[in-house]
mmCIF file of C-alpha atoms in Angstrom:
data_model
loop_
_atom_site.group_PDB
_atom_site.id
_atom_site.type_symbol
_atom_site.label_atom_id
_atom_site.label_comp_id
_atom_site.label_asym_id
_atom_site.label_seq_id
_atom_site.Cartn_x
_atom_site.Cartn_y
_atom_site.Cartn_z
ATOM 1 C CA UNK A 1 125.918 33.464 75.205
ATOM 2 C CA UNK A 2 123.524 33.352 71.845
ATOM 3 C CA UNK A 3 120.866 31.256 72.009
ATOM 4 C CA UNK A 4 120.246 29.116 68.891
ATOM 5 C CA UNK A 5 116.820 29.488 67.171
ATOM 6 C CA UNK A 6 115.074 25.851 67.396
ATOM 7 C CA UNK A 7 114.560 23.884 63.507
ATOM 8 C CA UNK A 8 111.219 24.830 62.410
ATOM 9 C CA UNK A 9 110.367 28.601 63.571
ATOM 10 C CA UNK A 10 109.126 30.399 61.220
ATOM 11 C CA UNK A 11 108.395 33.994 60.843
ATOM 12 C CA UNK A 12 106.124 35.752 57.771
ATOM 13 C CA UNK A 13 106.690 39.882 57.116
ATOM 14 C CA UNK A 14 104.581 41.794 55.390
ATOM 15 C CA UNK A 15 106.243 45.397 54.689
ATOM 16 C CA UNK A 16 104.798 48.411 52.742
ATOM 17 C CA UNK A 17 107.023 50.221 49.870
ATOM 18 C CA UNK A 18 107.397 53.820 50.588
ATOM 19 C CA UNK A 19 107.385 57.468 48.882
ATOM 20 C CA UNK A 20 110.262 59.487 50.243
ATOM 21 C CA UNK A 21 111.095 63.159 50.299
ATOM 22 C CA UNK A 22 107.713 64.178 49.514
ATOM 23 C CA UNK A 23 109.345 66.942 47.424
ATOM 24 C CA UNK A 24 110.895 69.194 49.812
ATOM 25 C CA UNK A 25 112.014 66.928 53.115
ATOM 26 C CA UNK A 26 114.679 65.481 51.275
ATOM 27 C CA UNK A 27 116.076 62.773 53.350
ATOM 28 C CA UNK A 28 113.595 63.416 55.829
ATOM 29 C CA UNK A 29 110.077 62.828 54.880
ATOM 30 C CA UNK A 30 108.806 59.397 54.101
ATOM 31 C CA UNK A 31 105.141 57.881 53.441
ATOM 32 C CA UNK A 32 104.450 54.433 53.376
ATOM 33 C CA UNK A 33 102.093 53.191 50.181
ATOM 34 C CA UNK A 34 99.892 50.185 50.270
ATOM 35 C CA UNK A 35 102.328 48.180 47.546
ATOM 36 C CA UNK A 36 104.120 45.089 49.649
ATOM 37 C CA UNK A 37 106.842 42.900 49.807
ATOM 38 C CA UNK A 38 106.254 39.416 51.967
ATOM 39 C CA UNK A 39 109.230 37.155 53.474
ATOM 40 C CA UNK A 40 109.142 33.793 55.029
ATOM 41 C CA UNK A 41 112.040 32.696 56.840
ATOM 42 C CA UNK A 42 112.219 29.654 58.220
ATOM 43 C CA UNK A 43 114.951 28.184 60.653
ATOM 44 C CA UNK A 44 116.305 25.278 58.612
ATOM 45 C CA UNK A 45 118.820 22.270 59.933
ATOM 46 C CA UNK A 46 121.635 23.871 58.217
ATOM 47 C CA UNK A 47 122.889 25.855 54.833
ATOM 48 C CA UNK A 48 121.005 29.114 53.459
ATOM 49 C CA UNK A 49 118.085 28.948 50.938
ATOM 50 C CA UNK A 50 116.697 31.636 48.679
ATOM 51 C CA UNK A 51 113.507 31.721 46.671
ATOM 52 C CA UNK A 52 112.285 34.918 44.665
ATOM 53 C CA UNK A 53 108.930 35.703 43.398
ATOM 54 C CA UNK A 54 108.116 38.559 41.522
ATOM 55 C CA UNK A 55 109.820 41.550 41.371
ATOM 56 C CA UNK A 56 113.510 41.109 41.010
ATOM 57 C CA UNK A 57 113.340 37.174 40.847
ATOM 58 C CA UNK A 58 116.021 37.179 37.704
ATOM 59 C CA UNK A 59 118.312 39.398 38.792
ATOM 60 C CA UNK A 60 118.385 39.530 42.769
ATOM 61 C CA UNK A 61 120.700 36.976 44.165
ATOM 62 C CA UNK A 62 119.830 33.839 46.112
ATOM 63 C CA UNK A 63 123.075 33.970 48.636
ATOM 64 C CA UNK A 64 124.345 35.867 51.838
ATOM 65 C CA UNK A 65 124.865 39.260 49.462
ATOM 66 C CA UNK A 66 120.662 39.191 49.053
ATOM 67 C CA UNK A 67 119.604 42.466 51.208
ATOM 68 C CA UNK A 68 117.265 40.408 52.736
ATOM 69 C CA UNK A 69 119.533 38.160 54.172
ATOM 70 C CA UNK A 70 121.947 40.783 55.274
ATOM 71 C CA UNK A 71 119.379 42.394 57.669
ATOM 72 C CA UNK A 72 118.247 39.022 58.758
ATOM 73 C CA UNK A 73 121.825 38.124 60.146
ATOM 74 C CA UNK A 74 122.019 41.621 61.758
ATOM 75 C CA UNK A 75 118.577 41.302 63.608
ATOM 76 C CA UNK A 76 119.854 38.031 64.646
ATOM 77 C CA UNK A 77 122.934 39.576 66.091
ATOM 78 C CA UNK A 78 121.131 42.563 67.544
ATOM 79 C CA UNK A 79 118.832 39.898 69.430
ATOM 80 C CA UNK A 80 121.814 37.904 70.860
ATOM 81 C CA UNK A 81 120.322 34.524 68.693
ATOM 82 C CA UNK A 82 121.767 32.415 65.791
ATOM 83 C CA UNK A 83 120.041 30.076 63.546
ATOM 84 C CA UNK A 84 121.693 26.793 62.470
ATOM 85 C CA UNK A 85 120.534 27.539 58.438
ATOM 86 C CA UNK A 86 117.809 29.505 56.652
ATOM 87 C CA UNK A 87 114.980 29.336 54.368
ATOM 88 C CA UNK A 88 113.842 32.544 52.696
ATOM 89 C CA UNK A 89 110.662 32.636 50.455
ATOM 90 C CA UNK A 90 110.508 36.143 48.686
ATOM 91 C CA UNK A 91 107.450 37.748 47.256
ATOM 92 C CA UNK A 92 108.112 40.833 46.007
ATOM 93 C CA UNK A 93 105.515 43.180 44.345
ATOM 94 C CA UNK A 94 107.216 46.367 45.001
ATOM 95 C CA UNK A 95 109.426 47.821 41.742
ATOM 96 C CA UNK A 96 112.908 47.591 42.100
ATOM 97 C CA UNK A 97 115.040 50.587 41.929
ATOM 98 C CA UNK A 98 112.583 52.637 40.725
ATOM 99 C CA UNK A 99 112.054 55.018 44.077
ATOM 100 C CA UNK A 100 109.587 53.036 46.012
ATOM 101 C CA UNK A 101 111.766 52.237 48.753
ATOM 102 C CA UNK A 102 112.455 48.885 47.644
ATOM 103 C CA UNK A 103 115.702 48.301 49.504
ATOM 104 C CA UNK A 104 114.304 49.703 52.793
ATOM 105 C CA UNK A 105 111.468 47.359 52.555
ATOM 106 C CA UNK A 106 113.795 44.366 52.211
ATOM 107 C CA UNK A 107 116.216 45.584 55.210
ATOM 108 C CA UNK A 108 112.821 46.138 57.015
ATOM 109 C CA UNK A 109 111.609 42.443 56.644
ATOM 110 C CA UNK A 110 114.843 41.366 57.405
ATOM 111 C CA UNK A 111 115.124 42.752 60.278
ATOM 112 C CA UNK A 112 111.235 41.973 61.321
ATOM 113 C CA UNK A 113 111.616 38.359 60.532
ATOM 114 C CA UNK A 114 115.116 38.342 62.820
ATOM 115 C CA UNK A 115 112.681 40.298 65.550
ATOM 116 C CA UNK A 116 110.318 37.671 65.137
ATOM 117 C CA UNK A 117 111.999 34.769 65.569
ATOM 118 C CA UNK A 118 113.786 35.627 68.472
ATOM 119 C CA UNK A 119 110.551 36.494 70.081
ATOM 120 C CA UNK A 120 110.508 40.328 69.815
ATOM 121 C CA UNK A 121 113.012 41.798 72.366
ATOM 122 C CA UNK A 122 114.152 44.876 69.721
ATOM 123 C CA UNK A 123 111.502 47.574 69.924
ATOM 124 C CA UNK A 124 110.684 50.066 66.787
ATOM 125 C CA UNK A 125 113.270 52.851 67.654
ATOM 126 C CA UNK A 126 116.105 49.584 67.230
ATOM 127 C CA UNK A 127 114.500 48.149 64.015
ATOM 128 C CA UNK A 128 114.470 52.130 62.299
ATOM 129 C CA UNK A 129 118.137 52.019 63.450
ATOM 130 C CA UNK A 130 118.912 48.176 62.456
ATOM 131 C CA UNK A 131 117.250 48.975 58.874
ATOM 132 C CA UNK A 132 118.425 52.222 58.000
ATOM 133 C CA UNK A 133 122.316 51.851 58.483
ATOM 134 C CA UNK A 134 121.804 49.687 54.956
ATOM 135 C CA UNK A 135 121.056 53.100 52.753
ATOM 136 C CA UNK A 136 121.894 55.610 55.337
ATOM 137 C CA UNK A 137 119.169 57.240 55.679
ATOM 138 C CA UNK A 138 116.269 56.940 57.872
ATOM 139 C CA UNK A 139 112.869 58.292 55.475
ATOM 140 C CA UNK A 140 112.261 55.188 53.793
ATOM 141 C CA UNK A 141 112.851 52.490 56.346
ATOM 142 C CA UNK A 142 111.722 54.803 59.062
ATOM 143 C CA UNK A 143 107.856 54.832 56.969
ATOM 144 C CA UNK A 144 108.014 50.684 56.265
ATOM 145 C CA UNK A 145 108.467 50.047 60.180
ATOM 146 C CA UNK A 146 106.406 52.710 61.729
ATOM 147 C CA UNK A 147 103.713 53.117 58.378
ATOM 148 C CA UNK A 148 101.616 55.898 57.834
ATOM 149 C CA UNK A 149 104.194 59.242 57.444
ATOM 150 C CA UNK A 150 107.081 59.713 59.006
ATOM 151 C CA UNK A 151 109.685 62.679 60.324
ATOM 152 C CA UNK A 152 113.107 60.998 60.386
ATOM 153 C CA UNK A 153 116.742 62.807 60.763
ATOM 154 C CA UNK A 154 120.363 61.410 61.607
ATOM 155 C CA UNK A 155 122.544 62.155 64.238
ATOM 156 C CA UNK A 156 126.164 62.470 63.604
ATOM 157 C CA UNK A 157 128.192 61.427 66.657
ATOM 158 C CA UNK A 158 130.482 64.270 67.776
ATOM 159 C CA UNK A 159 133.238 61.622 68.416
ATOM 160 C CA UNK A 160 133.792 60.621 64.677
ATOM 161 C CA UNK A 161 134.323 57.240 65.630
ATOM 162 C CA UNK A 162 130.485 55.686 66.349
ATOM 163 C CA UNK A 163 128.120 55.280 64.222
ATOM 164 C CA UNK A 164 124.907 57.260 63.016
ATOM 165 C CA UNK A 165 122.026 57.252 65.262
ATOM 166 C CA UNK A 166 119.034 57.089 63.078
ATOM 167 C CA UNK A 167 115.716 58.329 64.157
ATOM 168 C CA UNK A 168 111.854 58.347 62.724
ATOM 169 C CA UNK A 169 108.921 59.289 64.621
ATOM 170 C CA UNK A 170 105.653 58.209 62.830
ATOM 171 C CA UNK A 171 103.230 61.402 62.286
ATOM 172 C CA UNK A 172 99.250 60.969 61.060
ATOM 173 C CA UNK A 173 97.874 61.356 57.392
ATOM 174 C CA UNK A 174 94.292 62.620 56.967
ATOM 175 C CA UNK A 175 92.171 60.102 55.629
ATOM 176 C CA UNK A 176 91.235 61.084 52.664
ATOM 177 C CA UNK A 177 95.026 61.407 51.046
ATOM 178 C CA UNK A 178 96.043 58.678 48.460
ATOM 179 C CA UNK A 179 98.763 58.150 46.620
ATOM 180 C CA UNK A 180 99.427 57.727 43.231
ATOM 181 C CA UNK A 181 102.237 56.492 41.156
ATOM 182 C CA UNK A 182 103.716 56.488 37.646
ATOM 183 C CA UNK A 183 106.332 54.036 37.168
ATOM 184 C CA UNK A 184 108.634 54.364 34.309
ATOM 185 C CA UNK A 185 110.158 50.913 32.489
ATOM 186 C CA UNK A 186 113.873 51.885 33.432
ATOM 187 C CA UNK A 187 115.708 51.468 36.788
ATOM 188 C CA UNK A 188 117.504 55.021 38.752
ATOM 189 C CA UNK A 189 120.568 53.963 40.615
ATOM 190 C CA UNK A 190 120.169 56.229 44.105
ATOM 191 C CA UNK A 191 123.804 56.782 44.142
ATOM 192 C CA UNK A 192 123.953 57.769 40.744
ATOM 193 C CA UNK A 193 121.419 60.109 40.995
ATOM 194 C CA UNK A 194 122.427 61.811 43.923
ATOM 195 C CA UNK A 195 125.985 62.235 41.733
ATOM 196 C CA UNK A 196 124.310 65.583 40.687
ATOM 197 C CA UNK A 197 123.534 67.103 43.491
ATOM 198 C CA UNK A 198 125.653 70.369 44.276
ATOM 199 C CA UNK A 199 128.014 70.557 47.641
ATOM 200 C CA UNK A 200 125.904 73.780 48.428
ATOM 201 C CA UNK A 201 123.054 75.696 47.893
ATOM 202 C CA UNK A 202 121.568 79.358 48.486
ATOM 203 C CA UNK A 203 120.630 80.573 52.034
ATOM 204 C CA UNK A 204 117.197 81.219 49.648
ATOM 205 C CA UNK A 205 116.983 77.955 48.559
ATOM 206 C CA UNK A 206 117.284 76.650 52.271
ATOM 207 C CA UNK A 207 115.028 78.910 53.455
ATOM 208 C CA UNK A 208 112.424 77.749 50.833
ATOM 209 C CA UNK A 209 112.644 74.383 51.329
ATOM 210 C CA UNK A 210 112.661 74.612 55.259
ATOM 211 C CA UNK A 211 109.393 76.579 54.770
ATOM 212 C CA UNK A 212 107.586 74.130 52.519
ATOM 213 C CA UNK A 213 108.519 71.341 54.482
ATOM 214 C CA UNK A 214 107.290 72.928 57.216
ATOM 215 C CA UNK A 215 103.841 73.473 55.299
ATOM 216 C CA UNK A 216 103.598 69.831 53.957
ATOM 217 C CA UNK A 217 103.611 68.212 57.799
ATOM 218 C CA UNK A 218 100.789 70.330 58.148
ATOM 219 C CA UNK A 219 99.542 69.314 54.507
ATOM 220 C CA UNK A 220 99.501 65.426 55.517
ATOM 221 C CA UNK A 221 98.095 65.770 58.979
ATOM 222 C CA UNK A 222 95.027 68.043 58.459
ATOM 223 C CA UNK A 223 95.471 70.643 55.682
ATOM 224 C CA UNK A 224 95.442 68.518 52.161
ATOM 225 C CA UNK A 225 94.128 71.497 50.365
ATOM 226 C CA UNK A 226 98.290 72.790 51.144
ATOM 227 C CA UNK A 227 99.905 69.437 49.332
ATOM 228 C CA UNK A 228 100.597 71.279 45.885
ATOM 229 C CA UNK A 229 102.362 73.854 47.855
ATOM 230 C CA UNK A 230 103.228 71.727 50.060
ATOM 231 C CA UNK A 231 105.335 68.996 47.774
ATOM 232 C CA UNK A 232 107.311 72.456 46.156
ATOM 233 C CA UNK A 233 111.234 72.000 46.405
ATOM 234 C CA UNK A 234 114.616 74.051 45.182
ATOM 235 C CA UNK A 235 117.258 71.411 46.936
ATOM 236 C CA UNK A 236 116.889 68.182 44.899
ATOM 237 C CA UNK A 237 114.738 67.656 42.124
ATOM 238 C CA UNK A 238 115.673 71.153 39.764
ATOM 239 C CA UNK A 239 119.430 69.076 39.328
ATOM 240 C CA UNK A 240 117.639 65.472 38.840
ATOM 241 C CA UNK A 241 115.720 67.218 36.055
ATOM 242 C CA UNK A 242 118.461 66.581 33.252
ATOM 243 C CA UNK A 243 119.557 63.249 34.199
ATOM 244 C CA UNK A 244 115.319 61.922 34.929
ATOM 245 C CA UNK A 245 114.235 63.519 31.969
ATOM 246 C CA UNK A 246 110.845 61.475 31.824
ATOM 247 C CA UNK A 247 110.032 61.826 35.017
ATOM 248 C CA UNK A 248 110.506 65.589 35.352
ATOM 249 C CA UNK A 249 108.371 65.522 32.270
ATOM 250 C CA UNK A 250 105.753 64.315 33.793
ATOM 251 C CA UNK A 251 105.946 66.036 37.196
ATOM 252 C CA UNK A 252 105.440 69.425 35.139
ATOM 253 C CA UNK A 253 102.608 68.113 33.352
ATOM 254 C CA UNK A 254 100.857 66.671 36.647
ATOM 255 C CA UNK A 255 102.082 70.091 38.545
ATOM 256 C CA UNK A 256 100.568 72.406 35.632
ATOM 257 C CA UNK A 257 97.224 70.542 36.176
ATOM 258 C CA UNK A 258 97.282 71.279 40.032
ATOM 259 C CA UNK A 259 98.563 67.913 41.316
ATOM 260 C CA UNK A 260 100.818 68.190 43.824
ATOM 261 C CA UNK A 261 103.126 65.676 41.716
ATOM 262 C CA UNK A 262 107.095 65.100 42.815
ATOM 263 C CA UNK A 263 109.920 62.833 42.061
ATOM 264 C CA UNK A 264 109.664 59.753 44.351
ATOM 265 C CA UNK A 265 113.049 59.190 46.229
ATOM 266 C CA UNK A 266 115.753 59.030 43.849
ATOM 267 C CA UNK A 267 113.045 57.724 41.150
ATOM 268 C CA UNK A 268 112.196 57.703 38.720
ATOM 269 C CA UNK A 269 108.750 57.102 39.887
ATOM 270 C CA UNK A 270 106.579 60.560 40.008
ATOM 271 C CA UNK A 271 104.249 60.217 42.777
ATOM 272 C CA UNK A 272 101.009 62.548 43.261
ATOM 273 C CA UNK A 273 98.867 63.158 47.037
ATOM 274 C CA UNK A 274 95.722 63.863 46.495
ATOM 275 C CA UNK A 275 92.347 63.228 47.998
ATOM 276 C CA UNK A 276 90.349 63.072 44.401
ATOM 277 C CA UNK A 277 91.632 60.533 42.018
ATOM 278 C CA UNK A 278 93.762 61.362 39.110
ATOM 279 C CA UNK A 279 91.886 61.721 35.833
ATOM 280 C CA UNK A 280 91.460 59.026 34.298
ATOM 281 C CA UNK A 281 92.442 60.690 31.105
ATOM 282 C CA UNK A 282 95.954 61.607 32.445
ATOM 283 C CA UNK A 283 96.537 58.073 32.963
ATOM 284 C CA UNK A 284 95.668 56.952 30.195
ATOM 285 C CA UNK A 285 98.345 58.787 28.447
ATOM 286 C CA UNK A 286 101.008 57.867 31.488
ATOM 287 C CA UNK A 287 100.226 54.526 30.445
ATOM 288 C CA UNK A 288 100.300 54.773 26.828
ATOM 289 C CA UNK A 289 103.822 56.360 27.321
ATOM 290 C CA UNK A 290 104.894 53.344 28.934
ATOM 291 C CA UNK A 291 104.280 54.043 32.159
ATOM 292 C CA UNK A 292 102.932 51.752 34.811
ATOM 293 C CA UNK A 293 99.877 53.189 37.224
ATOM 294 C CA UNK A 294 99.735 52.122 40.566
ATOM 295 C CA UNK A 295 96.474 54.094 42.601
ATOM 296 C CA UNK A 296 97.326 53.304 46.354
ATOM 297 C CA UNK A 297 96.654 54.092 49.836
ATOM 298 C CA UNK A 298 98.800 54.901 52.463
ATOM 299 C CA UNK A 299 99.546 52.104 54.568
ATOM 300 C CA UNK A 300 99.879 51.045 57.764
ATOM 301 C CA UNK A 301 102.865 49.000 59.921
ATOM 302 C CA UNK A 302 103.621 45.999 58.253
ATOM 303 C CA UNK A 303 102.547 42.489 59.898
ATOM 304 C CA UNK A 304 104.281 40.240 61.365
ATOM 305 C CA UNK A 305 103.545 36.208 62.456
ATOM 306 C CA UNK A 306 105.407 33.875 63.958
ATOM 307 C CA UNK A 307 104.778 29.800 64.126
ATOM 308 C CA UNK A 308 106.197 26.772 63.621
ATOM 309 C CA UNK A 309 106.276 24.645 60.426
#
C-alpha cells in the first residue's frame, strides 16, 4: 500500500543542461554543461501549483501536462508514495528547445524531487530509466543524472510487448575541456528535425561514424588534442544541414578554424570542446549575428535537498 508524503516536505533539484551526440554518437553520447534548471516541490494539503521563472515562463504550462510534473507523478509511482497536492517553483535558465537538453533536465528534476521526497529508495540506473522513457532516448537524461559524459544505449525487448530498457554509464572528461555554446534566437522541434533523417545509410558511413565515436571517448577522457577529429560525423548532421541552415553555417566556420564545433542534439545550438577559449573575435561576430554565447564547464551530478517548510 502507498504511503502518503506528509504536508510540508519539500525537496530542491538542481540539474545541469546537456550537449548530446557530440557529433558522431548520435543517440549515444551525452555531456552535461554547467547551465541549470532548479525545482522546488513542495507537498501541499491538496490541488497542484505551478510557478515558472525564466526560461519558458510564458509559454510552458502551469498544469499536470508541465514535463515537470509528469516525471514527478512517475517518481512518485516508481517509489510506491503519493502526495495529497503539489507546489512546484520553476527556475529555469537552460534554453528551451534549442538542443541543450532542456526536456531531459525537466524529466530529470522531476524525477529527483519524486526520489527525494520519498526518501531515496530509486538508485541512478532507475532515475536514467524513469527520465528517459519521456524522449526515448537515454544521452541527454543519462548526462543530467550521472553529470560529467556519458555512454548510453537502449535495449529493445525481444518480446515486443515491454518496454525499453534504457541504460547510461557515466565516463570521465579531462579537466581542461570546456564547452562552448552558440545559441541561435529560434526554437528546433527534435521531432521535426529528425523528419530528415534517411531510413538507411552506407556500410561507409557506419563504419565512419563507429570509428570516430570510438576516437572521441578517448578524446574526452585523456586525448583532447583528438576532439576535432573526434566530433566528425556522416549519420546526422550532413541531412540537418538544409533544414538548420544557421547553425551548419556556423559549425563550418568554427570547423575551418580548427574547433572541433558540432550541432548540439537536434539544435540548433552549435557547441565547441576545447581546452583554450574561443576567440574572442569569433564571438563577437556569433553575437553580432544574433547569437547568444554561453562559455561553460562541464558539470557535475545535479544536487539534491530535502527539508521541511
Amino acid at each position: 500500500m502507498s504511503v502518503e508524503l506528509e504536508v510540508g516536505r519539500r525537496a530542491v533539484v538542481r540539474v545541469p543542461g546537456s550537449t548530446a551526440n557530440l557529433g558522431p554518437g548520435f543517440d549515444t553520447l551525452g555531456m552535461a554543461v554547467s547551465i541549470y534548471d532548479t525545482v522546488e516541490v513542495e507537498v501541499i494539503a491538496s490541488g497542484l501549483e505551478v510557478i515558472i521563472h525564466g526560461e519558458g515562463e510564458e509559454d510552458l504550462p502551469r498544469d499536470s501536462s508541465h514535463l515537470v510534473v509528469k516525471a514527478l507523478h512517475a517518481g512518485l509511482a516508481a517509489a510506491d508514495v503519493t502526495a495529497p497536492g503539489l507546489r512546484l517553483v520553476c527556475t529555469n535558465t537552460i534554453p528551451q528547445s534549442r538542443g541543450l537538453g532542456s526536456s531531459a533536465a525537466a524529466a530529470v528534476a522531476g524525477a529527483l524531487a519524486a526520489n527525494a521526497l520519498a526518501g531515496f529508495p530509486l538508485d541512478e540506473e532507475r532515475l536514467v530509466q524513469l527520465s528517459s522513457t519521456f524522449e526515448g532516448h537515454p544521452d541527454n537524461a543519462g548526462a543530467s543524472v550521472l553529470g560529467r559524459a556519458v555512454v548510453s544505449w537502449t535495449e529493445i525487448p525481444v518480446d515486443g510487448r515491454s518496454q525499453p530498457v534504457y541504460r547510461a554509464v557515466s565516463i570521465p572528461v579531462h579537466e581542461g575541456i570546456r564547452a562552448t555554446a552558440l545559441v541561435p534566437d529560434f526554437h528546433a522541434s527534435t521531432q521535426a528535425v529528425r523528419r530528415v533523417l534517411p531510413s538507411h545509410v552506407t556500410h561507409t558511413d557506419a563504419r565512419f561514424n563507429v570509428s570516430r565515436t570510438a576516437v572521441m571517448t578517448v578524446a574526452l577522457q585523456s586525448h583532447p588534442e583528438l576532439l576535432w577529429e573526434g566530433t566528425r560525423d556522416r549519420l546526422h548532421q550532413p541531412y540537418r544541414a538544409d533544414v538548420l541552415p544557421v547553425t551548419a553555417e556556423w559549425v563550418n566556420r568554427l570547423r575551418n578554424r580548427g574547433y572541433a564545433a558540432y550541432l548540439s542534439g537536434a539544435g540548433p545550438t552549435v557547441m565547441v570542446l576545447s581546452t583554450e577559449p574561443v576567440e574572442r573575435g569569433i564571438l563577437d561576430e556569433a553575437r553580432a549575428a544574433g547569437l547568444t554565447v554561453h562559455e561553460l564547464e562541464v558539470a557535475a551530478k545535479p544536487t539534491v535537498q530535502v527539508g521541511t517548510a
